[in-house]
Amino acid sequence: MIYSYNPQQVGDTLLVIAADDKGLEQSVERKFNIAVIKNSEGTLVGLNFFQLSDFMTLAGKGQVYPTEAQIQLLNQQLQLSGFHDIQLPTTEAPKFVVGYVKTCIEHPDSDHLHITETEVDNGEVLQIVCGAANIAAGQKVVVAKPGAMMPDGMLIWPGVLRGVESYGMICSARELHLSNAPEKKGILVLPEDAVVGEAFAVGSAN
């Protein structure tokens, strides 16, 4: 789940992004101050909690990270509003983690893309297509896993690049909005002592 709150731009509404809508038509069901959004396949893709400050105070702007207690409050509101079949998970694995590039080969249909097998948390290995010139096997990198929201608001979902499936993004310092990010292009290569699977703190939008 991705949580976004920007009262200055959107109003007192918490946006919850549950899944990629796949570009399909959407339907909205509203009960009281909650709207549930599903695509034409019936997949839950998002929720809007209107008048959030009536029952909760959230600090921050943009992507926010509700505590377990706050998510329990959101679930309580879902039940009170009559959405008995929906429950938000109270804990989730981090979306930005230290990864290890196990393999890296050239994309068969591109002169600049590479196909990597990159280990992330809990031993999971993701196939990620990367266009950075400095990508190489043996590196420790920052991976935005599917379901991540980049600091500029871009959402990361599984995709296909030149016919090859890709499950995440290997990030540059600039894409992560890190302070003193170098101007030159290329992914951020972490020190050798970085721990694979650890959460990585990204910057914030300007």
PDB file of C-alpha atoms in Angstrom:
ATOM      1  CA  MET A   1       0.000   0.000   0.000  1.00  0.00           C
ATOM      2  CA  ILE A   2       1.153   3.525  -0.821  1.00  0.00           C
ATOM      3  CA  TYR A   3      -0.201   6.329   1.341  1.00  0.00           C
ATOM      4  CA  SER A   4      -0.193   9.922   0.089  1.00  0.00           C
ATOM      5  CA  TYR A   5      -1.375  13.015   1.945  1.00  0.00           C
ATOM      6  CA  ASN A   6      -1.074  16.574   0.676  1.00  0.00           C
ATOM      7  CA  PRO A   7      -3.701  18.814   2.297  1.00  0.00           C
ATOM      8  CA  GLN A   8      -2.445  21.959   0.517  1.00  0.00           C
ATOM      9  CA  GLN A   9      -2.879  20.476  -2.962  1.00  0.00           C
ATOM     10  CA  VAL A  10      -5.526  17.774  -2.563  1.00  0.00           C
ATOM     11  CA  GLY A  11      -7.395  18.737   0.578  1.00  0.00           C
ATOM     12  CA  ASP A  12      -7.908  16.783   3.784  1.00  0.00           C
ATOM     13  CA  THR A  13      -7.904  13.436   1.974  1.00  0.00           C
ATOM     14  CA  LEU A  14      -5.641  10.425   2.448  1.00  0.00           C
ATOM     15  CA  LEU A  15      -5.025   8.642  -0.855  1.00  0.00           C
ATOM     16  CA  VAL A  16      -4.228   4.944  -0.600  1.00  0.00           C
ATOM     17  CA  ILE A  17      -2.863   3.241  -3.722  1.00  0.00           C
ATOM     18  CA  ALA A  18      -3.365  -0.499  -3.489  1.00  0.00           C
ATOM     19  CA  ALA A  19      -2.386  -1.783  -6.940  1.00  0.00           C
ATOM     20  CA  ASP A  20      -1.649  -0.853 -10.523  1.00  0.00           C
ATOM     21  CA  ASP A  21      -4.916  -0.048 -12.286  1.00  0.00           C
ATOM     22  CA  LYS A  22      -3.434  -1.438 -15.545  1.00  0.00           C
ATOM     23  CA  GLY A  23      -5.097   1.383 -17.456  1.00  0.00           C
ATOM     24  CA  LEU A  24      -8.494  -0.299 -17.126  1.00  0.00           C
ATOM     25  CA  GLU A  25     -11.778   1.436 -16.477  1.00  0.00           C
ATOM     26  CA  GLN A  26     -12.450   2.167 -12.840  1.00  0.00           C
ATOM     27  CA  SER A  27     -15.517   2.147 -10.657  1.00  0.00           C
ATOM     28  CA  VAL A  28     -15.943   4.084  -7.433  1.00  0.00           C
ATOM     29  CA  GLU A  29     -18.139   3.155  -4.502  1.00  0.00           C
ATOM     30  CA  ARG A  30     -18.508   5.777  -1.787  1.00  0.00           C
ATOM     31  CA  LYS A  31     -19.915   5.245   1.681  1.00  0.00           C
ATOM     32  CA  PHE A  32     -19.852   8.185   4.059  1.00  0.00           C
ATOM     33  CA  ASN A  33     -16.304   9.642   3.870  1.00  0.00           C
ATOM     34  CA  ILE A  34     -14.588   6.695   2.192  1.00  0.00           C
ATOM     35  CA  ALA A  35     -14.382   5.928  -1.519  1.00  0.00           C
ATOM     36  CA  VAL A  36     -13.237   2.521  -2.758  1.00  0.00           C
ATOM     37  CA  ILE A  37     -11.840   2.313  -6.286  1.00  0.00           C
ATOM     38  CA  LYS A  38     -11.684  -0.905  -8.292  1.00  0.00           C
ATOM     39  CA  ASN A  39     -10.742  -1.598 -11.887  1.00  0.00           C
ATOM     40  CA  SER A  40     -12.943  -3.458 -14.363  1.00  0.00           C
ATOM     41  CA  GLU A  41     -11.360  -6.768 -13.286  1.00  0.00           C
ATOM     42  CA  GLY A  42     -12.636  -6.184  -9.751  1.00  0.00           C
ATOM     43  CA  THR A  43      -9.161  -5.527  -8.324  1.00  0.00           C
ATOM     44  CA  LEU A  44      -8.950  -3.014  -5.493  1.00  0.00           C
ATOM     45  CA  VAL A  45      -6.668  -0.252  -6.781  1.00  0.00           C
ATOM     46  CA  GLY A  46      -7.210   2.539  -4.280  1.00  0.00           C
ATOM     47  CA  LEU A  47      -9.107   4.158  -1.446  1.00  0.00           C
ATOM     48  CA  ASN A  48      -9.785   7.766  -0.508  1.00  0.00           C
ATOM     49  CA  PHE A  49     -10.349   8.720   3.112  1.00  0.00           C
ATOM     50  CA  PHE A  50     -12.023  12.147   3.067  1.00  0.00           C
ATOM     51  CA  GLN A  51     -12.009  14.534   6.054  1.00  0.00           C
ATOM     52  CA  LEU A  52      -9.104  12.595   7.511  1.00  0.00           C
ATOM     53  CA  SER A  53      -8.453  15.047  10.336  1.00  0.00           C
ATOM     54  CA  ASP A  54     -11.870  14.254  11.792  1.00  0.00           C
ATOM     55  CA  PHE A  55     -10.344  11.114  13.304  1.00  0.00           C
ATOM     56  CA  MET A  56      -6.586  11.184  12.662  1.00  0.00           C
ATOM     57  CA  THR A  57      -3.628  13.557  12.460  1.00  0.00           C
ATOM     58  CA  LEU A  58      -0.919  12.747   9.924  1.00  0.00           C
ATOM     59  CA  ALA A  59       2.396  14.551   9.810  1.00  0.00           C
ATOM     60  CA  GLY A  60       4.286  15.091   6.575  1.00  0.00           C
ATOM     61  CA  LYS A  61       3.402  15.796   2.965  1.00  0.00           C
ATOM     62  CA  GLY A  62       3.474  13.537  -0.056  1.00  0.00           C
ATOM     63  CA  GLN A  63       4.103   9.889   0.689  1.00  0.00           C
ATOM     64  CA  VAL A  64       3.417   9.221   4.350  1.00  0.00           C
ATOM     65  CA  TYR A  65       3.874   6.183   6.560  1.00  0.00           C
ATOM     66  CA  PRO A  66       0.999   5.632   9.002  1.00  0.00           C
ATOM     67  CA  THR A  67       1.842   3.784  12.191  1.00  0.00           C
ATOM     68  CA  GLU A  68       0.294   0.423  12.983  1.00  0.00           C
ATOM     69  CA  ALA A  69      -2.120   2.162  15.364  1.00  0.00           C
ATOM     70  CA  GLN A  70      -3.131   4.635  12.642  1.00  0.00           C
ATOM     71  CA  ILE A  71      -3.764   1.847  10.138  1.00  0.00           C
ATOM     72  CA  GLN A  72      -5.947   0.166  12.730  1.00  0.00           C
ATOM     73  CA  LEU A  73      -7.929   3.424  12.910  1.00  0.00           C
ATOM     74  CA  LEU A  74      -8.312   3.401   9.122  1.00  0.00           C
ATOM     75  CA  ASN A  75      -9.531  -0.193   9.259  1.00  0.00           C
ATOM     76  CA  GLN A  76     -11.994   0.788  11.963  1.00  0.00           C
ATOM     77  CA  GLN A  77     -13.361   3.506   9.696  1.00  0.00           C
ATOM     78  CA  LEU A  78     -13.705   0.998   6.844  1.00  0.00           C
ATOM     79  CA  GLN A  79     -15.764  -1.284   9.077  1.00  0.00           C
ATOM     80  CA  LEU A  80     -17.921   1.564  10.402  1.00  0.00           C
ATOM     81  CA  SER A  81     -18.597   2.726   6.836  1.00  0.00           C
ATOM     82  CA  GLY A  82     -19.743  -0.718   5.738  1.00  0.00           C
ATOM     83  CA  PHE A  83     -16.686  -1.899   3.808  1.00  0.00           C
ATOM     84  CA  HIS A  84     -16.475  -5.133   5.772  1.00  0.00           C
ATOM     85  CA  ASP A  85     -14.499  -7.023   3.117  1.00  0.00           C
ATOM     86  CA  ILE A  86     -11.531  -4.625   3.033  1.00  0.00           C
ATOM     87  CA  GLN A  87      -8.728  -4.490   5.560  1.00  0.00           C
ATOM     88  CA  LEU A  88      -5.427  -2.655   5.211  1.00  0.00           C
ATOM     89  CA  PRO A  89      -2.309  -4.571   6.292  1.00  0.00           C
ATOM     90  CA  THR A  90      -0.811  -3.175   9.480  1.00  0.00           C
ATOM     91  CA  THR A  91       2.759  -4.131   8.572  1.00  0.00           C
ATOM     92  CA  GLU A  92       4.511  -4.250   5.219  1.00  0.00           C
ATOM     93  CA  ALA A  93       8.031  -4.908   3.989  1.00  0.00           C
ATOM     94  CA  PRO A  94       9.984  -1.780   2.991  1.00  0.00           C
ATOM     95  CA  LYS A  95       9.719  -0.720  -0.644  1.00  0.00           C
ATOM     96  CA  PHE A  96      13.228   0.772  -0.914  1.00  0.00           C
ATOM     97  CA  VAL A  97      15.960  -1.693   0.047  1.00  0.00           C
ATOM     98  CA  VAL A  98      19.619  -2.442  -0.463  1.00  0.00           C
ATOM     99  CA  GLY A  99      19.967  -4.927  -3.300  1.00  0.00           C
ATOM    100  CA  TYR A 100      22.786  -7.049  -4.679  1.00  0.00           C
ATOM    101  CA  VAL A 101      23.189  -7.438  -8.448  1.00  0.00           C
ATOM    102  CA  LYS A 102      23.850 -11.165  -8.853  1.00  0.00           C
ATOM    103  CA  THR A 103      23.895 -11.233 -12.646  1.00  0.00           C
ATOM    104  CA  CYS A 104      23.873  -8.605 -15.384  1.00  0.00           C
ATOM    105  CA  ILE A 105      23.584  -9.341 -19.090  1.00  0.00           C
ATOM    106  CA  GLU A 106      22.910  -7.220 -22.168  1.00  0.00           C
ATOM    107  CA  HIS A 107      19.322  -6.915 -23.321  1.00  0.00           C
ATOM    108  CA  PRO A 108      18.948  -8.815 -26.612  1.00  0.00           C
ATOM    109  CA  ASP A 109      16.845  -6.046 -28.190  1.00  0.00           C
ATOM    110  CA  SER A 110      18.595  -2.899 -26.952  1.00  0.00           C
ATOM    111  CA  ASP A 111      21.993  -1.271 -27.214  1.00  0.00           C
ATOM    112  CA  HIS A 112      21.871   0.212 -23.710  1.00  0.00           C
ATOM    113  CA  LEU A 113      19.530  -1.845 -21.517  1.00  0.00           C
ATOM    114  CA  HIS A 114      20.729  -4.655 -19.245  1.00  0.00           C
ATOM    115  CA  ILE A 115      18.823  -7.487 -17.586  1.00  0.00           C
ATOM    116  CA  THR A 116      19.781  -8.115 -13.972  1.00  0.00           C
ATOM    117  CA  GLU A 117      18.956 -10.661 -11.312  1.00  0.00           C
ATOM    118  CA  THR A 118      19.012  -8.603  -8.144  1.00  0.00           C
ATOM    119  CA  GLU A 119      18.629  -9.983  -4.628  1.00  0.00           C
ATOM    120  CA  VAL A 120      16.524  -7.903  -2.248  1.00  0.00           C
ATOM    121  CA  ASP A 121      15.098  -8.618   1.219  1.00  0.00           C
ATOM    122  CA  ASN A 122      14.450 -12.106   2.581  1.00  0.00           C
ATOM    123  CA  GLY A 123      16.504 -13.698  -0.172  1.00  0.00           C
ATOM    124  CA  GLU A 124      14.031 -12.735  -2.897  1.00  0.00           C
ATOM    125  CA  VAL A 125      15.579 -12.249  -6.342  1.00  0.00           C
ATOM    126  CA  LEU A 126      13.946  -9.840  -8.797  1.00  0.00           C
ATOM    127  CA  GLN A 127      14.524  -9.585 -12.524  1.00  0.00           C
ATOM    128  CA  ILE A 128      15.063  -5.869 -13.169  1.00  0.00           C
ATOM    129  CA  VAL A 129      15.828  -4.229 -16.500  1.00  0.00           C
ATOM    130  CA  CYS A 130      18.196  -1.290 -16.033  1.00  0.00           C
ATOM    131  CA  GLY A 131      19.354   1.348 -18.496  1.00  0.00           C
ATOM    132  CA  ALA A 132      22.248   2.816 -16.514  1.00  0.00           C
ATOM    133  CA  ALA A 133      25.628   2.563 -18.199  1.00  0.00           C
ATOM    134  CA  ASN A 134      27.423   1.808 -14.910  1.00  0.00           C
ATOM    135  CA  ILE A 135      25.306  -1.214 -13.874  1.00  0.00           C
ATOM    136  CA  ALA A 136      27.381  -4.359 -13.276  1.00  0.00           C
ATOM    137  CA  ALA A 137      27.217  -7.684 -11.472  1.00  0.00           C
ATOM    138  CA  GLY A 138      28.578  -7.646  -7.934  1.00  0.00           C
ATOM    139  CA  GLN A 139      27.288  -4.194  -7.047  1.00  0.00           C
ATOM    140  CA  LYS A 140      25.187  -3.236  -4.051  1.00  0.00           C
ATOM    141  CA  VAL A 141      22.476  -0.842  -5.134  1.00  0.00           C
ATOM    142  CA  VAL A 142      19.184   0.738  -4.075  1.00  0.00           C
ATOM    143  CA  VAL A 143      16.117  -1.076  -5.376  1.00  0.00           C
ATOM    144  CA  ALA A 144      12.641   0.419  -5.569  1.00  0.00           C
ATOM    145  CA  LYS A 145      10.419  -2.643  -5.379  1.00  0.00           C
ATOM    146  CA  PRO A 146       7.002  -2.902  -7.050  1.00  0.00           C
ATOM    147  CA  GLY A 147       4.581  -0.710  -5.133  1.00  0.00           C
ATOM    148  CA  ALA A 148       7.174   1.954  -4.304  1.00  0.00           C
ATOM    149  CA  MET A 149       6.514   5.652  -4.786  1.00  0.00           C
ATOM    150  CA  MET A 150       9.530   7.640  -5.947  1.00  0.00           C
ATOM    151  CA  PRO A 151      10.131  11.061  -4.359  1.00  0.00           C
ATOM    152  CA  ASP A 152       8.844  12.739  -7.543  1.00  0.00           C
ATOM    153  CA  GLY A 153       5.559  10.828  -7.258  1.00  0.00           C
ATOM    154  CA  MET A 154       6.240   8.173  -9.901  1.00  0.00           C
ATOM    155  CA  LEU A 155       4.896   4.741  -8.974  1.00  0.00           C
ATOM    156  CA  ILE A 156       6.892   1.569  -9.570  1.00  0.00           C
ATOM    157  CA  TRP A 157       4.936  -1.408 -10.892  1.00  0.00           C
ATOM    158  CA  PRO A 158       5.956  -4.550 -12.780  1.00  0.00           C
ATOM    159  CA  GLY A 159       6.418  -3.793 -16.459  1.00  0.00           C
ATOM    160  CA  VAL A 160       7.875  -4.979 -19.739  1.00  0.00           C
ATOM    161  CA  LEU A 161      10.837  -3.250 -21.392  1.00  0.00           C
ATOM    162  CA  ARG A 162      11.546  -4.254 -24.964  1.00  0.00           C
ATOM    163  CA  GLY A 163       9.801  -7.575 -24.414  1.00  0.00           C
ATOM    164  CA  VAL A 164      11.499  -8.421 -21.093  1.00  0.00           C
ATOM    165  CA  GLU A 165       9.635  -8.383 -17.783  1.00  0.00           C
ATOM    166  CA  SER A 166      11.004  -6.087 -15.078  1.00  0.00           C
ATOM    167  CA  TYR A 167      10.020  -6.109 -11.399  1.00  0.00           C
ATOM    168  CA  GLY A 168      11.325  -2.920  -9.865  1.00  0.00           C
ATOM    169  CA  MET A 169      13.870  -0.187 -10.466  1.00  0.00           C
ATOM    170  CA  ILE A 170      17.548   0.210  -9.618  1.00  0.00           C
ATOM    171  CA  CYS A 171      17.874   3.843  -8.595  1.00  0.00           C
ATOM    172  CA  SER A 172      20.255   6.749  -9.014  1.00  0.00           C
ATOM    173  CA  ALA A 173      21.009   9.221  -6.232  1.00  0.00           C
ATOM    174  CA  ARG A 174      19.142  11.943  -8.130  1.00  0.00           C
ATOM    175  CA  GLU A 175      16.046   9.761  -8.529  1.00  0.00           C
ATOM    176  CA  LEU A 176      16.127   9.185  -4.772  1.00  0.00           C
ATOM    177  CA  HIS A 177      16.415  12.956  -4.149  1.00  0.00           C
ATOM    178  CA  LEU A 178      19.508  12.456  -2.025  1.00  0.00           C
ATOM    179  CA  SER A 179      21.410  15.556  -0.968  1.00  0.00           C
ATOM    180  CA  ASN A 180      24.619  16.229  -2.910  1.00  0.00           C
ATOM    181  CA  ALA A 181      23.594  13.772  -5.627  1.00  0.00           C
ATOM    182  CA  PRO A 182      26.128  13.819  -8.489  1.00  0.00           C
ATOM    183  CA  GLU A 183      25.126  15.462 -11.751  1.00  0.00           C
ATOM    184  CA  LYS A 184      26.432  12.594 -13.877  1.00  0.00           C
ATOM    185  CA  LYS A 185      23.997   9.892 -14.844  1.00  0.00           C
ATOM    186  CA  GLY A 186      24.155   6.413 -13.388  1.00  0.00           C
ATOM    187  CA  ILE A 187      22.823   4.298 -10.579  1.00  0.00           C
ATOM    188  CA  LEU A 188      23.929   4.789  -6.994  1.00  0.00           C
ATOM    189  CA  VAL A 189      26.521   2.142  -6.100  1.00  0.00           C
ATOM    190  CA  LEU A 190      26.619   1.514  -2.354  1.00  0.00           C
ATOM    191  CA  PRO A 191      29.665   0.594  -0.263  1.00  0.00           C
ATOM    192  CA  GLU A 192      30.574  -3.078   0.012  1.00  0.00           C
ATOM    193  CA  ASP A 193      29.545  -3.151   3.676  1.00  0.00           C
ATOM    194  CA  ALA A 194      25.932  -2.195   2.857  1.00  0.00           C
ATOM    195  CA  VAL A 195      23.594  -4.921   4.127  1.00  0.00           C
ATOM    196  CA  VAL A 196      21.401  -6.543   1.491  1.00  0.00           C
ATOM    197  CA  GLY A 197      17.717  -6.300   2.384  1.00  0.00           C
ATOM    198  CA  GLU A 198      18.013  -3.336   4.736  1.00  0.00           C
ATOM    199  CA  ALA A 199      15.543  -0.506   4.217  1.00  0.00           C
ATOM    200  CA  PHE A 200      16.953   2.562   2.465  1.00  0.00           C
ATOM    201  CA  ALA A 201      15.736   6.071   3.357  1.00  0.00           C
ATOM    202  CA  VAL A 202      14.938   8.203   0.320  1.00  0.00           C
ATOM    203  CA  GLY A 203      14.703  11.981   0.073  1.00  0.00           C
ATOM    204  CA  SER A 204      11.542  14.025  -0.257  1.00  0.00           C
ATOM    205  CA  ALA A 205       9.965  15.967  -3.065  1.00  0.00           C
ATOM    206  CA  ASN A 206      10.760  19.665  -3.344  1.00  0.00           C
TER     207      ASN A 206
END
